[in-house]
GROMACS .gro file of C-alpha atoms in nm:
model
  447
    1UNK     CA    1  11.540   9.190  -1.919
    2UNK     CA    2  11.529   9.484  -2.158
    3UNK     CA    3  11.258   9.310  -2.362
    4UNK     CA    4  11.051   9.259  -2.044
    5UNK     CA    5  11.095   9.625  -1.947
    6UNK     CA    6  10.982   9.735  -2.290
    7UNK     CA    7  10.682   9.507  -2.280
    8UNK     CA    8  10.590   9.640  -1.943
    9UNK     CA    9  10.632   9.997  -2.057
   10UNK     CA   10  10.429   9.930  -2.368
   11UNK     CA   11  10.152   9.789  -2.154
   12UNK     CA   12  10.151  10.093  -1.930
   13UNK     CA   13  10.140  10.329  -2.225
   14UNK     CA   14   9.858  10.133  -2.388
   15UNK     CA   15   9.667  10.146  -2.066
   16UNK     CA   16   9.715  10.521  -2.045
   17UNK     CA   17   9.594  10.569  -2.402
   18UNK     CA   18   9.286  10.352  -2.349
   19UNK     CA   19   9.206  10.533  -2.025
   20UNK     CA   20   9.231  10.870  -2.193
   21UNK     CA   21   9.007  10.759  -2.478
   22UNK     CA   22   8.735  10.637  -2.239
   23UNK     CA   23   8.763  10.904  -1.971
   24UNK     CA   24   8.714  11.193  -2.212
   25UNK     CA   25   8.364  11.091  -2.333
   26UNK     CA   26   8.261  10.994  -1.978
   27UNK     CA   27   8.349  11.338  -1.843
   28UNK     CA   28   8.157  11.501  -2.129
   29UNK     CA   29   7.862  11.268  -2.067
   30UNK     CA   30   7.860  11.352  -1.694
   31UNK     CA   31   7.856  11.723  -1.776
   32UNK     CA   32   7.568  11.669  -2.017
   33UNK     CA   33   7.380  11.470  -1.752
   34UNK     CA   34   7.427  11.747  -1.496
   35UNK     CA   35   7.303  12.004  -1.747
   36UNK     CA   36   7.003  11.785  -1.819
   37UNK     CA   37   6.924  11.749  -1.446
   38UNK     CA   38   6.937  12.127  -1.395
   39UNK     CA   39   6.714  12.177  -1.701
   40UNK     CA   40   6.462  11.932  -1.550
   41UNK     CA   41   6.473  12.118  -1.219
   42UNK     CA   42   6.410  12.444  -1.406
   43UNK     CA   43   6.117  12.272  -1.578
   44UNK     CA   44   5.981  12.166  -1.238
   45UNK     CA   45   6.006  12.527  -1.122
   46UNK     CA   46   5.823  12.650  -1.431
   47UNK     CA   47   5.540  12.399  -1.383
   48UNK     CA   48   5.511  12.484  -1.013
   49UNK     CA   49   5.482  12.855  -1.091
   50UNK     CA   50   5.222  12.799  -1.363
   51UNK     CA   51   5.010  12.581  -1.132
   52UNK     CA   52   5.035  12.842  -0.859
   53UNK     CA   53   4.940  13.125  -1.094
   54UNK     CA   54   4.695  12.968  -1.338
   55UNK     CA   55   4.527  12.662  -1.179
   56UNK     CA   56   4.150  12.701  -1.160
   57UNK     CA   57   4.156  12.710  -0.779
   58UNK     CA   58   4.400  12.831  -0.518
   59UNK     CA   59   4.651  12.562  -0.425
   60UNK     CA   60   4.831  12.478  -0.101
   61UNK     CA   61   5.192  12.531  -0.207
   62UNK     CA   62   5.335  12.316   0.072
   63UNK     CA   63   5.098  12.031  -0.012
   64UNK     CA   64   5.193  12.063  -0.379
   65UNK     CA   65   5.563  12.026  -0.303
   66UNK     CA   66   5.494  11.734  -0.065
   67UNK     CA   67   5.298  11.562  -0.342
   68UNK     CA   68   5.588  11.612  -0.584
   69UNK     CA   69   5.836  11.468  -0.332
   70UNK     CA   70   5.608  11.172  -0.261
   71UNK     CA   71   5.562  11.112  -0.634
   72UNK     CA   72   5.939  11.106  -0.682
   73UNK     CA   73   5.981  10.846  -0.409
   74UNK     CA   74   5.683  10.626  -0.495
   75UNK     CA   75   5.800  10.609  -0.858
   76UNK     CA   76   6.104  10.411  -0.736
   77UNK     CA   77   5.926  10.109  -0.586
   78UNK     CA   78   5.612  10.030  -0.382
   79UNK     CA   79   5.789  10.071  -0.047
   80UNK     CA   80   5.969  10.406  -0.082
   81UNK     CA   81   5.759  10.705   0.023
   82UNK     CA   82   5.750  11.045   0.186
   83UNK     CA   83   5.623  11.059   0.543
   84UNK     CA   84   5.456  11.378   0.656
   85UNK     CA   85   5.506  11.469   1.023
   86UNK     CA   86   5.176  11.294   1.101
   87UNK     CA   87   5.268  10.982   0.903
   88UNK     CA   88   5.614  10.969   1.061
   89UNK     CA   89   5.462  10.988   1.410
   90UNK     CA   90   5.215  10.711   1.322
   91UNK     CA   91   5.496  10.489   1.191
   92UNK     CA   92   5.685  10.530   1.520
   93UNK     CA   93   5.369  10.426   1.709
   94UNK     CA   94   5.331  10.120   1.487
   95UNK     CA   95   5.682   9.994   1.559
   96UNK     CA   96   5.613  10.038   1.931
   97UNK     CA   97   5.311   9.809   1.893
   98UNK     CA   98   5.009  10.040   1.930
   99UNK     CA   99   4.822  10.248   1.673
  100UNK     CA  100   4.473  10.332   1.550
  101UNK     CA  101   4.303  10.178   1.246
  102UNK     CA  102   4.166   9.855   1.102
  103UNK     CA  103   4.461   9.626   1.172
  104UNK     CA  104   4.542   9.549   0.811
  105UNK     CA  105   4.865   9.564   0.611
  106UNK     CA  106   4.816   9.666   0.247
  107UNK     CA  107   5.023   9.721  -0.064
  108UNK     CA  108   4.947   9.829  -0.419
  109UNK     CA  109   4.952   9.594  -0.716
  110UNK     CA  110   4.890   9.728  -1.066
  111UNK     CA  111   4.688  10.015  -0.925
  112UNK     CA  112   4.477   9.798  -0.694
  113UNK     CA  113   4.498   9.794  -0.314
  114UNK     CA  114   4.593   9.442  -0.206
  115UNK     CA  115   4.583   9.300   0.145
  116UNK     CA  116   4.921   9.168   0.256
  117UNK     CA  117   4.776   9.041   0.580
  118UNK     CA  118   4.516   9.113   0.846
  119UNK     CA  119   4.672   9.126   1.193
  120UNK     CA  120   4.551   8.879   1.456
  121UNK     CA  121   4.294   9.009   1.702
  122UNK     CA  122   4.218   9.328   1.507
  123UNK     CA  123   3.887   9.445   1.354
  124UNK     CA  124   4.003   9.347   1.003
  125UNK     CA  125   4.087   8.990   1.111
  126UNK     CA  126   3.762   8.952   1.304
  127UNK     CA  127   3.568   9.076   1.000
  128UNK     CA  128   3.715   8.791   0.794
  129UNK     CA  129   3.965   8.980   0.575
  130UNK     CA  130   4.224   8.749   0.417
  131UNK     CA  131   4.568   8.778   0.265
  132UNK     CA  132   4.536   8.834  -0.108
  133UNK     CA  133   4.203   9.017  -0.092
  134UNK     CA  134   4.172   9.325  -0.314
  135UNK     CA  135   3.996   9.634  -0.173
  136UNK     CA  136   3.820   9.816  -0.456
  137UNK     CA  137   3.598  10.066  -0.273
  138UNK     CA  138   3.585  10.241   0.064
  139UNK     CA  139   3.240  10.362   0.168
  140UNK     CA  140   3.138  10.345  -0.197
  141UNK     CA  141   3.434  10.549  -0.325
  142UNK     CA  142   3.639  10.379  -0.598
  143UNK     CA  143   4.009  10.336  -0.508
  144UNK     CA  144   4.132  10.277  -0.862
  145UNK     CA  145   4.364  10.559  -0.966
  146UNK     CA  146   4.448  10.665  -0.611
  147UNK     CA  147   4.795  10.634  -0.463
  148UNK     CA  148   4.840  10.386  -0.179
  149UNK     CA  149   4.871  10.670   0.074
  150UNK     CA  150   4.547  10.826  -0.054
  151UNK     CA  151   4.368  10.492  -0.026
  152UNK     CA  152   4.500  10.436   0.326
  153UNK     CA  153   4.385  10.783   0.433
  154UNK     CA  154   4.032  10.694   0.320
  155UNK     CA  155   4.044  10.390   0.548
  156UNK     CA  156   4.149  10.593   0.851
  157UNK     CA  157   3.895  10.751   1.078
  158UNK     CA  158   3.784  10.800   1.437
  159UNK     CA  159   3.796  10.502   1.670
  160UNK     CA  160   3.449  10.345   1.690
  161UNK     CA  161   3.336  10.461   1.346
  162UNK     CA  162   3.218  10.217   1.080
  163UNK     CA  163   3.379  10.166   0.740
  164UNK     CA  164   3.234   9.964   0.451
  165UNK     CA  165   3.497   9.819   0.219
  166UNK     CA  166   3.425   9.634  -0.103
  167UNK     CA  167   3.639   9.323  -0.147
  168UNK     CA  168   3.729   9.111  -0.448
  169UNK     CA  169   3.849   8.764  -0.345
  170UNK     CA  170   3.991   8.487  -0.558
  171UNK     CA  171   3.744   8.200  -0.585
  172UNK     CA  172   3.444   8.421  -0.503
  173UNK     CA  173   3.244   8.517  -0.811
  174UNK     CA  174   3.114   8.856  -0.701
  175UNK     CA  175   3.263   9.145  -0.501
  176UNK     CA  176   3.121   9.170  -0.151
  177UNK     CA  177   3.106   9.434   0.122
  178UNK     CA  178   3.268   9.401   0.463
  179UNK     CA  179   3.172   9.622   0.756
  180UNK     CA  180   3.456   9.702   0.998
  181UNK     CA  181   3.450   9.916   1.312
  182UNK     CA  182   3.770  10.115   1.351
  183UNK     CA  183   3.952  10.062   1.679
  184UNK     CA  184   4.276  10.133   1.858
  185UNK     CA  185   4.510   9.854   1.752
  186UNK     CA  186   4.722   9.723   2.038
  187UNK     CA  187   4.945   9.454   1.900
  188UNK     CA  188   5.043   9.159   2.111
  189UNK     CA  189   5.368   9.074   1.937
  190UNK     CA  190   5.363   8.703   2.032
  191UNK     CA  191   5.082   8.472   2.139
  192UNK     CA  192   5.147   8.121   2.263
  193UNK     CA  193   4.972   7.805   2.372
  194UNK     CA  194   5.029   7.432   2.416
  195UNK     CA  195   4.859   7.191   2.175
  196UNK     CA  196   4.905   6.840   2.314
  197UNK     CA  197   5.284   6.813   2.350
  198UNK     CA  198   5.359   7.095   2.106
  199UNK     CA  199   5.436   7.456   2.200
  200UNK     CA  200   5.283   7.696   1.946
  201UNK     CA  201   5.439   8.042   1.915
  202UNK     CA  202   5.228   8.278   1.704
  203UNK     CA  203   5.447   8.574   1.604
  204UNK     CA  204   5.203   8.848   1.504
  205UNK     CA  205   5.445   9.127   1.414
  206UNK     CA  206   5.808   9.228   1.450
  207UNK     CA  207   5.802   9.528   1.683
  208UNK     CA  208   6.025   9.625   1.976
  209UNK     CA  209   5.831   9.378   2.190
  210UNK     CA  210   5.877   9.069   1.973
  211UNK     CA  211   6.192   8.894   2.092
  212UNK     CA  212   6.146   8.967   2.466
  213UNK     CA  213   5.786   8.843   2.442
  214UNK     CA  214   5.885   8.530   2.248
  215UNK     CA  215   6.157   8.440   2.500
  216UNK     CA  216   5.924   8.493   2.795
  217UNK     CA  217   5.628   8.305   2.650
  218UNK     CA  218   5.834   8.013   2.528
  219UNK     CA  219   5.965   7.961   2.883
  220UNK     CA  220   5.613   7.993   3.028
  221UNK     CA  221   5.465   7.735   2.790
  222UNK     CA  222   5.749   7.488   2.847
  223UNK     CA  223   5.683   7.518   3.222
  224UNK     CA  224   5.309   7.474   3.155
  225UNK     CA  225   5.387   7.153   2.964
  226UNK     CA  226   5.579   7.018   3.263
  227UNK     CA  227   5.932   7.080   3.138
  228UNK     CA  228   6.120   7.054   2.810
  229UNK     CA  229   6.124   6.672   2.837
  230UNK     CA  230   5.745   6.676   2.789
  231UNK     CA  231   5.759   6.889   2.472
  232UNK     CA  232   5.790   6.720   2.132
  233UNK     CA  233   5.868   7.036   1.939
  234UNK     CA  234   5.771   7.393   1.850
  235UNK     CA  235   5.553   7.551   1.584
  236UNK     CA  236   5.650   7.908   1.490
  237UNK     CA  237   5.344   8.052   1.322
  238UNK     CA  238   5.441   8.338   1.088
  239UNK     CA  239   5.125   8.335   0.877
  240UNK     CA  240   4.987   8.680   0.793
  241UNK     CA  241   5.283   8.843   0.966
  242UNK     CA  242   5.360   9.152   0.753
  243UNK     CA  243   5.709   9.199   0.898
  244UNK     CA  244   5.854   9.493   1.087
  245UNK     CA  245   6.192   9.561   1.243
  246UNK     CA  246   6.497   9.390   1.092
  247UNK     CA  247   6.678   9.364   1.426
  248UNK     CA  248   6.384   9.171   1.572
  249UNK     CA  249   6.383   8.925   1.281
  250UNK     CA  250   6.753   8.865   1.343
  251UNK     CA  251   6.694   8.817   1.717
  252UNK     CA  252   6.411   8.567   1.662
  253UNK     CA  253   6.619   8.368   1.412
  254UNK     CA  254   6.917   8.372   1.648
  255UNK     CA  255   6.696   8.234   1.926
  256UNK     CA  256   6.684   7.896   1.748
  257UNK     CA  257   7.030   7.884   1.584
  258UNK     CA  258   7.364   7.808   1.746
  259UNK     CA  259   7.587   7.939   1.467
  260UNK     CA  260   7.601   8.047   1.105
  261UNK     CA  261   7.469   8.335   0.899
  262UNK     CA  262   7.116   8.460   0.959
  263UNK     CA  263   7.081   8.709   0.675
  264UNK     CA  264   7.278   8.961   0.472
  265UNK     CA  265   7.194   9.285   0.296
  266UNK     CA  266   7.346   9.429  -0.019
  267UNK     CA  267   7.298   9.783  -0.139
  268UNK     CA  268   7.413   9.969  -0.448
  269UNK     CA  269   7.769   9.995  -0.311
  270UNK     CA  270   7.915   9.647  -0.241
  271UNK     CA  271   8.111   9.795   0.051
  272UNK     CA  272   7.784   9.884   0.225
  273UNK     CA  273   7.676   9.519   0.256
  274UNK     CA  274   7.607   9.379   0.604
  275UNK     CA  275   7.596   9.028   0.744
  276UNK     CA  276   7.451   8.897   1.069
  277UNK     CA  277   7.556   8.570   1.232
  278UNK     CA  278   7.392   8.362   1.504
  279UNK     CA  279   7.538   8.328   1.850
  280UNK     CA  280   7.547   8.010   2.055
  281UNK     CA  281   7.224   7.924   2.232
  282UNK     CA  282   6.900   7.757   2.119
  283UNK     CA  283   6.583   7.831   2.314
  284UNK     CA  284   6.425   7.515   2.172
  285UNK     CA  285   6.718   7.303   2.300
  286UNK     CA  286   6.749   7.118   1.969
  287UNK     CA  287   6.388   7.000   1.953
  288UNK     CA  288   6.222   6.990   1.608
  289UNK     CA  289   6.068   7.312   1.475
  290UNK     CA  290   5.797   7.365   1.215
  291UNK     CA  291   5.754   7.713   1.066
  292UNK     CA  292   5.415   7.806   0.917
  293UNK     CA  293   5.405   8.066   0.636
  294UNK     CA  294   5.155   8.186   0.376
  295UNK     CA  295   5.108   8.464   0.123
  296UNK     CA  296   5.073   8.714   0.407
  297UNK     CA  297   5.416   8.634   0.552
  298UNK     CA  298   5.640   8.919   0.441
  299UNK     CA  299   5.971   9.090   0.500
  300UNK     CA  300   6.098   9.008   0.853
  301UNK     CA  301   5.888   8.689   0.854
  302UNK     CA  302   6.068   8.574   0.540
  303UNK     CA  303   6.407   8.642   0.699
  304UNK     CA  304   6.320   8.409   0.989
  305UNK     CA  305   6.169   8.138   0.769
  306UNK     CA  306   6.460   8.155   0.521
  307UNK     CA  307   6.727   8.138   0.792
  308UNK     CA  308   6.576   7.838   0.971
  309UNK     CA  309   6.508   7.664   0.639
  310UNK     CA  310   6.859   7.714   0.499
  311UNK     CA  311   7.018   7.582   0.819
  312UNK     CA  312   6.782   7.280   0.815
  313UNK     CA  313   6.671   7.386   1.161
  314UNK     CA  314   6.301   7.383   1.074
  315UNK     CA  315   6.054   7.231   0.832
  316UNK     CA  316   5.870   7.513   0.655
  317UNK     CA  317   5.503   7.435   0.584
  318UNK     CA  318   5.223   7.631   0.417
  319UNK     CA  319   5.216   7.832   0.095
  320UNK     CA  320   5.462   8.061  -0.080
  321UNK     CA  321   5.539   8.378   0.115
  322UNK     CA  322   5.481   8.735  -0.007
  323UNK     CA  323   5.828   8.804  -0.150
  324UNK     CA  324   5.930   9.138   0.000
  325UNK     CA  325   6.307   9.112   0.002
  326UNK     CA  326   6.403   9.477   0.033
  327UNK     CA  327   6.520   9.688   0.325
  328UNK     CA  328   6.375  10.033   0.389
  329UNK     CA  329   6.568  10.296   0.582
  330UNK     CA  330   6.367  10.572   0.748
  331UNK     CA  331   6.557  10.899   0.720
  332UNK     CA  332   6.447  11.199   0.930
  333UNK     CA  333   6.389  11.523   0.740
  334UNK     CA  334   6.329  11.880   0.850
  335UNK     CA  335   6.003  11.965   1.019
  336UNK     CA  336   5.959  11.621   1.181
  337UNK     CA  337   5.889  11.463   0.842
  338UNK     CA  338   6.081  11.164   0.709
  339UNK     CA  339   6.141  10.958   0.399
  340UNK     CA  340   6.126  10.581   0.370
  341UNK     CA  341   6.383  10.478   0.110
  342UNK     CA  342   6.466  10.132  -0.018
  343UNK     CA  343   6.841  10.102   0.040
  344UNK     CA  344   6.922   9.731   0.008
  345UNK     CA  345   6.802   9.381  -0.071
  346UNK     CA  346   6.832   9.106   0.185
  347UNK     CA  347   6.937   8.747   0.130
  348UNK     CA  348   6.899   8.414   0.309
  349UNK     CA  349   7.212   8.234   0.439
  350UNK     CA  350   7.244   8.036   0.113
  351UNK     CA  351   7.250   8.361  -0.086
  352UNK     CA  352   6.889   8.348  -0.211
  353UNK     CA  353   6.721   8.681  -0.275
  354UNK     CA  354   6.364   8.676  -0.151
  355UNK     CA  355   6.255   8.975  -0.360
  356UNK     CA  356   5.948   8.895  -0.572
  357UNK     CA  357   6.004   8.518  -0.522
  358UNK     CA  358   5.937   8.467  -0.154
  359UNK     CA  359   6.015   8.161   0.055
  360UNK     CA  360   5.894   7.831  -0.089
  361UNK     CA  361   5.773   7.591   0.182
  362UNK     CA  362   5.931   7.247   0.214
  363UNK     CA  363   5.577   7.104   0.224
  364UNK     CA  364   5.295   7.290   0.049
  365UNK     CA  365   4.975   7.285   0.252
  366UNK     CA  366   4.683   7.496   0.136
  367UNK     CA  367   4.444   7.642   0.390
  368UNK     CA  368   4.078   7.606   0.280
  369UNK     CA  369   3.946   7.953   0.191
  370UNK     CA  370   3.633   8.092   0.350
  371UNK     CA  371   3.341   8.188   0.126
  372UNK     CA  372   3.161   8.485   0.286
  373UNK     CA  373   2.846   8.397   0.092
  374UNK     CA  374   2.836   8.036   0.210
  375UNK     CA  375   2.553   7.943   0.443
  376UNK     CA  376   2.636   7.785   0.776
  377UNK     CA  377   2.490   7.436   0.790
  378UNK     CA  378   2.429   7.288   1.134
  379UNK     CA  379   2.414   6.914   1.158
  380UNK     CA  380   2.136   6.814   1.392
  381UNK     CA  381   2.218   6.446   1.393
  382UNK     CA  382   2.576   6.349   1.459
  383UNK     CA  383   2.712   6.047   1.275
  384UNK     CA  384   2.649   5.745   1.493
  385UNK     CA  385   2.947   5.516   1.533
  386UNK     CA  386   3.000   5.204   1.742
  387UNK     CA  387   3.299   4.991   1.827
  388UNK     CA  388   3.352   4.649   1.983
  389UNK     CA  389   3.368   4.807   2.329
  390UNK     CA  390   3.011   4.938   2.287
  391UNK     CA  391   2.863   4.593   2.234
  392UNK     CA  392   2.677   4.443   2.526
  393UNK     CA  393   2.879   4.167   2.690
  394UNK     CA  394   3.202   4.247   2.502
  395UNK     CA  395   3.513   4.087   2.648
  396UNK     CA  396   3.755   4.313   2.834
  397UNK     CA  397   4.116   4.357   2.729
  398UNK     CA  398   4.316   4.140   2.964
  399UNK     CA  399   4.665   4.219   2.835
  400UNK     CA  400   4.689   4.577   2.966
  401UNK     CA  401   4.699   4.724   3.312
  402UNK     CA  402   4.457   4.994   3.418
  403UNK     CA  403   4.737   5.252   3.390
  404UNK     CA  404   4.821   5.138   3.037
  405UNK     CA  405   4.456   5.156   2.933
  406UNK     CA  406   4.430   5.505   3.083
  407UNK     CA  407   4.740   5.612   2.887
  408UNK     CA  408   4.595   5.478   2.560
  409UNK     CA  409   4.270   5.661   2.624
  410UNK     CA  410   4.461   5.985   2.693
  411UNK     CA  411   4.660   5.942   2.371
  412UNK     CA  412   4.336   5.880   2.183
  413UNK     CA  413   4.184   6.199   2.326
  414UNK     CA  414   4.488   6.400   2.213
  415UNK     CA  415   4.458   6.250   1.865
  416UNK     CA  416   4.087   6.342   1.855
  417UNK     CA  417   4.169   6.697   1.965
  418UNK     CA  418   4.425   6.720   1.685
  419UNK     CA  419   4.168   6.591   1.436
  420UNK     CA  420   3.919   6.854   1.554
  421UNK     CA  421   4.186   7.121   1.502
  422UNK     CA  422   4.196   7.032   1.130
  423UNK     CA  423   3.849   7.180   1.091
  424UNK     CA  424   3.949   7.503   1.264
  425UNK     CA  425   4.305   7.541   1.130
  426UNK     CA  426   4.417   7.276   0.882
  427UNK     CA  427   4.771   7.410   0.839
  428UNK     CA  428   4.836   7.422   1.214
  429UNK     CA  429   4.702   7.066   1.257
  430UNK     CA  430   4.933   6.951   0.977
  431UNK     CA  431   5.232   7.114   1.148
  432UNK     CA  432   5.153   6.943   1.478
  433UNK     CA  433   5.112   6.609   1.299
  434UNK     CA  434   5.459   6.654   1.144
  435UNK     CA  435   5.611   6.706   1.490
  436UNK     CA  436   5.433   6.396   1.620
  437UNK     CA  437   5.577   6.197   1.331
  438UNK     CA  438   5.927   6.326   1.403
  439UNK     CA  439   5.882   6.232   1.768
  440UNK     CA  440   5.784   5.876   1.671
  441UNK     CA  441   6.087   5.847   1.443
  442UNK     CA  442   6.312   5.981   1.719
  443UNK     CA  443   6.172   5.722   1.964
  444UNK     CA  444   6.241   5.444   1.713
  445UNK     CA  445   6.601   5.565   1.668
  446UNK     CA  446   6.650   5.556   2.044
  447UNK     CA  447   6.533   5.195   2.051
   0.00000   0.00000   0.00000
């Protein structure tokens, strides 16, 4: 017993000695770091005073300090930034679903302005802008060397005014100009339609309107299809969706999950981590789901795709997503300004970080790219095809009733419509074909 007590005491003493040896240098190092920080702040003050007194032209002192603050934030990562009162007000408008501009989400990559995604129904989308395009000039002015905020300000302007942007696109040999007329951008958060027996839900952005609109339109389209028993599945189209509000991404994921984790966030302090779980209730009532993603699917879109993929609730089709796996917190500052600061990374239910990697689709399907320089070729003579039924005097099919023949012809028309969709939107047609295949397999299992 005495030996044990001595061993324990020796251990405690050793621990105390080790702690003292480490803590001393750390305290000294912290003091040195503080001194260094204050020296740097003094240096900043010196530089500020010299600019104010000796720069070749008078300077706006407030603008100078704002630029320094913005530089400090943008040096952290591409998504942290200072928001002037005007920028903060514009950001609030964007999350409400209405703002002025081109309708394009951009980021900066190695000094170049890169398109994350054009937003459906906006001037940028109608002008043919694509995810992955690089914008090199605005009205002839070179963007190289400008900050992202400076480049974006060049693209802003009065509603109805024209802007000429020069675009570099992969697969196109030469840069080309695109003319866009600025407009007020009113975002419809969700668009929907029925393709054959499939309900298509196009989620454009994650704003305050997204989940209520998705719930309402899903119900409307199911009614339009004649009830859930006439629906073979759902396509959730997240292509070119640049993201938005985290709570809306969680709500949309929850809409199709009965239980389990949706996403989690982890910041610098492990105790600040958060986790969100699904509640019971599936708007799709267990029917198959296909999620469409591409390189323009970012942030909140990746949360939804990752959650449904990890829970095997959906087949994810398309191309690799953008890979923005960080959470930004907007913090109000004095004078109605704000700062957008990256405070955490988010993870899929299986613990995958999306940052810089994105969501990999279960089935890779490339969308044919458009060449703006390609000439439109109109075929004057359609390909002539004939079948047995077209031959004069052909025998009729005597094994089917009129109703059965009518059903076959209706099925054939739906198949032809789906084939025509491949020309317009190959990825969407592929998604619908997958759901048809799953429906056939389900029918075979029932038999």
